[in-house]
Amino acid sequence: MRPLTRRVPALAAAALAAALFTTGCSELQEVSQGVDKAQQCLQATGIVTETVSKISGLTDDPAALEKALNDGASKLSGLADQAANTTLKEAADGVAADLRKVNVTDANSAVDAAQKTATDSVRWIEQLGSACS
């Protein structure tokens, strides 16, 4: 009987250590996911800002403007594919779809597209920000 009574404190200590380790790991995982989400949110808003910035200088080159729109949409879609947060994924996919909808065929439509994306970028950043909060 004595060996069993000696084992009880050791078993209890092992169970407590396992519980602490498991709890610590889950909290660490939550913190890690929060950091990942914050980084992805910053990346998403950065992609929008970068795309609008590129577009504003390309009003004389409709083909390059169209390419910048598509590149921005592709970057946001890629980020959405990697996002663990569903709300952020949906917001990034939505903004990417909006960028793809902008049609540039000539110099006039390029100017219109630049103005539209500059105006819409405020709404897009708000959408992404809402998804991140």
mmCIF file of C-alpha atoms in Angstrom:
data_model
loop_
_atom_site.group_PDB
_atom_site.id
_atom_site.type_symbol
_atom_site.label_atom_id
_atom_site.label_comp_id
_atom_site.label_asym_id
_atom_site.label_seq_id
_atom_site.Cartn_x
_atom_site.Cartn_y
_atom_site.Cartn_z
ATOM 1 C CA MET A 1 0.000 0.000 0.000
ATOM 2 C CA ARG A 2 2.780 2.438 0.709
ATOM 3 C CA PRO A 3 3.967 2.619 -2.902
ATOM 4 C CA LEU A 4 0.483 3.742 -3.966
ATOM 5 C CA THR A 5 0.362 6.571 -1.416
ATOM 6 C CA ARG A 6 3.735 7.778 -2.630
ATOM 7 C CA ARG A 7 2.490 7.770 -6.211
ATOM 8 C CA VAL A 8 -0.624 9.875 -5.544
ATOM 9 C CA PRO A 9 1.269 13.160 -5.025
ATOM 10 C CA ALA A 10 3.456 12.418 -8.040
ATOM 11 C CA LEU A 11 0.406 11.606 -10.204
ATOM 12 C CA ALA A 12 -1.383 14.723 -8.961
ATOM 13 C CA ALA A 13 1.654 16.871 -9.755
ATOM 14 C CA ALA A 14 1.892 15.339 -13.235
ATOM 15 C CA ALA A 15 -1.815 15.978 -13.874
ATOM 16 C CA LEU A 16 -1.467 19.572 -12.663
ATOM 17 C CA ALA A 17 1.574 20.132 -14.887
ATOM 18 C CA ALA A 18 -0.288 18.713 -17.880
ATOM 19 C CA ALA A 19 -3.288 20.948 -17.201
ATOM 20 C CA LEU A 20 -1.085 24.038 -16.889
ATOM 21 C CA PHE A 21 0.801 23.133 -20.052
ATOM 22 C CA THR A 22 -2.423 22.596 -22.006
ATOM 23 C CA THR A 23 -3.961 25.842 -20.743
ATOM 24 C CA GLY A 24 -0.779 27.769 -21.488
ATOM 25 C CA CYS A 25 -0.598 26.371 -25.015
ATOM 26 C CA SER A 26 -4.186 27.285 -25.824
ATOM 27 C CA GLU A 27 -3.660 30.822 -24.517
ATOM 28 C CA LEU A 28 -0.446 31.082 -26.522
ATOM 29 C CA GLN A 29 -2.309 29.884 -29.618
ATOM 30 C CA GLU A 30 -5.024 32.539 -29.080
ATOM 31 C CA VAL A 31 -2.395 35.261 -28.773
ATOM 32 C CA SER A 32 -0.644 33.979 -31.879
ATOM 33 C CA GLN A 33 -3.911 34.003 -33.848
ATOM 34 C CA GLY A 34 -4.570 37.563 -32.681
ATOM 35 C CA VAL A 35 -1.137 38.665 -33.861
ATOM 36 C CA ASP A 36 -1.661 36.925 -37.221
ATOM 37 C CA LYS A 37 -5.025 38.640 -37.653
ATOM 38 C CA ALA A 38 -3.542 42.038 -36.799
ATOM 39 C CA GLN A 39 -0.735 41.515 -39.323
ATOM 40 C CA GLN A 40 -3.198 40.430 -42.001
ATOM 41 C CA CYS A 41 -5.381 43.467 -41.281
ATOM 42 C CA LEU A 42 -2.401 45.765 -41.706
ATOM 43 C CA GLN A 43 -1.442 43.981 -44.908
ATOM 44 C CA ALA A 44 -4.969 44.266 -46.316
ATOM 45 C CA THR A 45 -5.234 47.998 -45.697
ATOM 46 C CA GLY A 46 -1.692 48.410 -47.022
ATOM 47 C CA ILE A 47 -2.648 46.639 -50.247
ATOM 48 C CA VAL A 48 -5.611 48.989 -50.736
ATOM 49 C CA THR A 49 -3.478 52.062 -50.022
ATOM 50 C CA GLU A 50 -0.678 50.873 -52.307
ATOM 51 C CA THR A 51 -3.106 50.042 -55.129
ATOM 52 C CA VAL A 52 -4.842 53.419 -54.976
ATOM 53 C CA SER A 53 -1.470 55.159 -54.857
ATOM 54 C CA LYS A 54 -0.280 53.301 -57.969
ATOM 55 C CA ILE A 55 -3.511 53.957 -59.812
ATOM 56 C CA SER A 56 -3.419 57.698 -59.210
ATOM 57 C CA GLY A 57 -0.216 57.965 -61.231
ATOM 58 C CA LEU A 58 -1.412 55.803 -64.124
ATOM 59 C CA THR A 59 -4.323 57.784 -65.542
ATOM 60 C CA ASP A 60 -2.360 58.294 -68.796
ATOM 61 C CA ASP A 61 -1.792 54.548 -69.208
ATOM 62 C CA PRO A 62 -5.078 52.588 -69.158
ATOM 63 C CA ALA A 63 -3.367 49.204 -69.595
ATOM 64 C CA ALA A 64 -1.028 49.792 -66.660
ATOM 65 C CA LEU A 65 -3.935 51.069 -64.550
ATOM 66 C CA GLU A 66 -5.947 47.935 -65.343
ATOM 67 C CA LYS A 67 -2.927 45.815 -64.396
ATOM 68 C CA ALA A 68 -2.535 47.689 -61.078
ATOM 69 C CA LEU A 69 -6.208 47.069 -60.283
ATOM 70 C CA ASN A 70 -5.858 43.360 -61.061
ATOM 71 C CA ASP A 71 -2.611 43.091 -59.096
ATOM 72 C CA GLY A 72 -4.246 44.690 -56.045
ATOM 73 C CA ALA A 73 -7.233 42.356 -56.371
ATOM 74 C CA SER A 74 -4.931 39.333 -56.648
ATOM 75 C CA LYS A 75 -2.957 40.355 -53.561
ATOM 76 C CA LEU A 76 -6.156 40.795 -51.550
ATOM 77 C CA SER A 77 -7.491 37.441 -52.773
ATOM 78 C CA GLY A 78 -4.230 35.783 -51.745
ATOM 79 C CA LEU A 79 -4.428 37.361 -48.316
ATOM 80 C CA ALA A 80 -8.079 36.275 -48.024
ATOM 81 C CA ASP A 81 -7.092 32.691 -48.867
ATOM 82 C CA GLN A 82 -4.603 32.694 -45.988
ATOM 83 C CA ALA A 83 -6.807 34.519 -43.465
ATOM 84 C CA ALA A 84 -7.866 32.375 -40.551
ATOM 85 C CA ASN A 85 -10.534 34.920 -39.617
ATOM 86 C CA THR A 86 -13.718 34.438 -41.679
ATOM 87 C CA THR A 87 -14.823 38.067 -41.379
ATOM 88 C CA LEU A 88 -11.479 39.349 -42.653
ATOM 89 C CA LYS A 89 -11.512 36.775 -45.453
ATOM 90 C CA GLU A 90 -14.959 37.912 -46.599
ATOM 91 C CA ALA A 91 -14.026 41.605 -46.424
ATOM 92 C CA ALA A 92 -10.786 41.098 -48.383
ATOM 93 C CA ASP A 93 -12.600 39.005 -50.994
ATOM 94 C CA GLY A 94 -15.275 41.720 -51.280
ATOM 95 C CA VAL A 95 -12.736 44.484 -51.859
ATOM 96 C CA ALA A 96 -10.887 42.302 -54.383
ATOM 97 C CA ALA A 97 -14.163 41.756 -56.258
ATOM 98 C CA ASP A 98 -14.798 45.515 -56.277
ATOM 99 C CA LEU A 99 -11.337 46.134 -57.738
ATOM 100 C CA ARG A 100 -11.960 43.562 -60.457
ATOM 101 C CA LYS A 101 -15.251 45.240 -61.397
ATOM 102 C CA VAL A 102 -13.522 48.489 -62.346
ATOM 103 C CA ASN A 103 -13.314 48.487 -66.123
ATOM 104 C CA VAL A 104 -10.630 50.508 -67.889
ATOM 105 C CA THR A 105 -10.813 50.723 -71.683
ATOM 106 C CA ASP A 106 -9.397 54.147 -72.561
ATOM 107 C CA ALA A 107 -7.911 57.332 -71.083
ATOM 108 C CA ASN A 108 -11.312 58.679 -70.003
ATOM 109 C CA SER A 109 -12.271 55.489 -68.204
ATOM 110 C CA ALA A 110 -8.799 55.437 -66.611
ATOM 111 C CA VAL A 111 -9.424 58.865 -65.072
ATOM 112 C CA ASP A 112 -12.871 57.751 -63.926
ATOM 113 C CA ALA A 113 -11.418 54.543 -62.468
ATOM 114 C CA ALA A 114 -8.739 56.467 -60.564
ATOM 115 C CA GLN A 115 -11.343 58.796 -59.096
ATOM 116 C CA LYS A 116 -13.704 55.941 -58.224
ATOM 117 C CA THR A 117 -11.034 53.850 -56.513
ATOM 118 C CA ALA A 118 -9.792 56.879 -54.561
ATOM 119 C CA THR A 119 -13.327 57.505 -53.316
ATOM 120 C CA ASP A 120 -14.137 53.834 -52.706
ATOM 121 C CA SER A 121 -10.840 53.208 -50.914
ATOM 122 C CA VAL A 122 -12.182 54.991 -47.828
ATOM 123 C CA ARG A 123 -15.126 52.577 -47.712
ATOM 124 C CA TRP A 124 -12.861 49.589 -48.387
ATOM 125 C CA ILE A 125 -10.495 50.490 -45.561
ATOM 126 C CA GLU A 126 -13.489 50.937 -43.258
ATOM 127 C CA GLN A 127 -14.794 47.488 -44.289
ATOM 128 C CA LEU A 128 -11.437 45.892 -43.613
ATOM 129 C CA GLY A 129 -11.114 47.801 -40.330
ATOM 130 C CA SER A 130 -14.548 46.602 -39.220
ATOM 131 C CA ALA A 131 -13.571 43.037 -40.045
ATOM 132 C CA CYS A 132 -10.470 43.430 -37.943
ATOM 133 C CA SER A 133 -12.103 44.788 -34.816
#
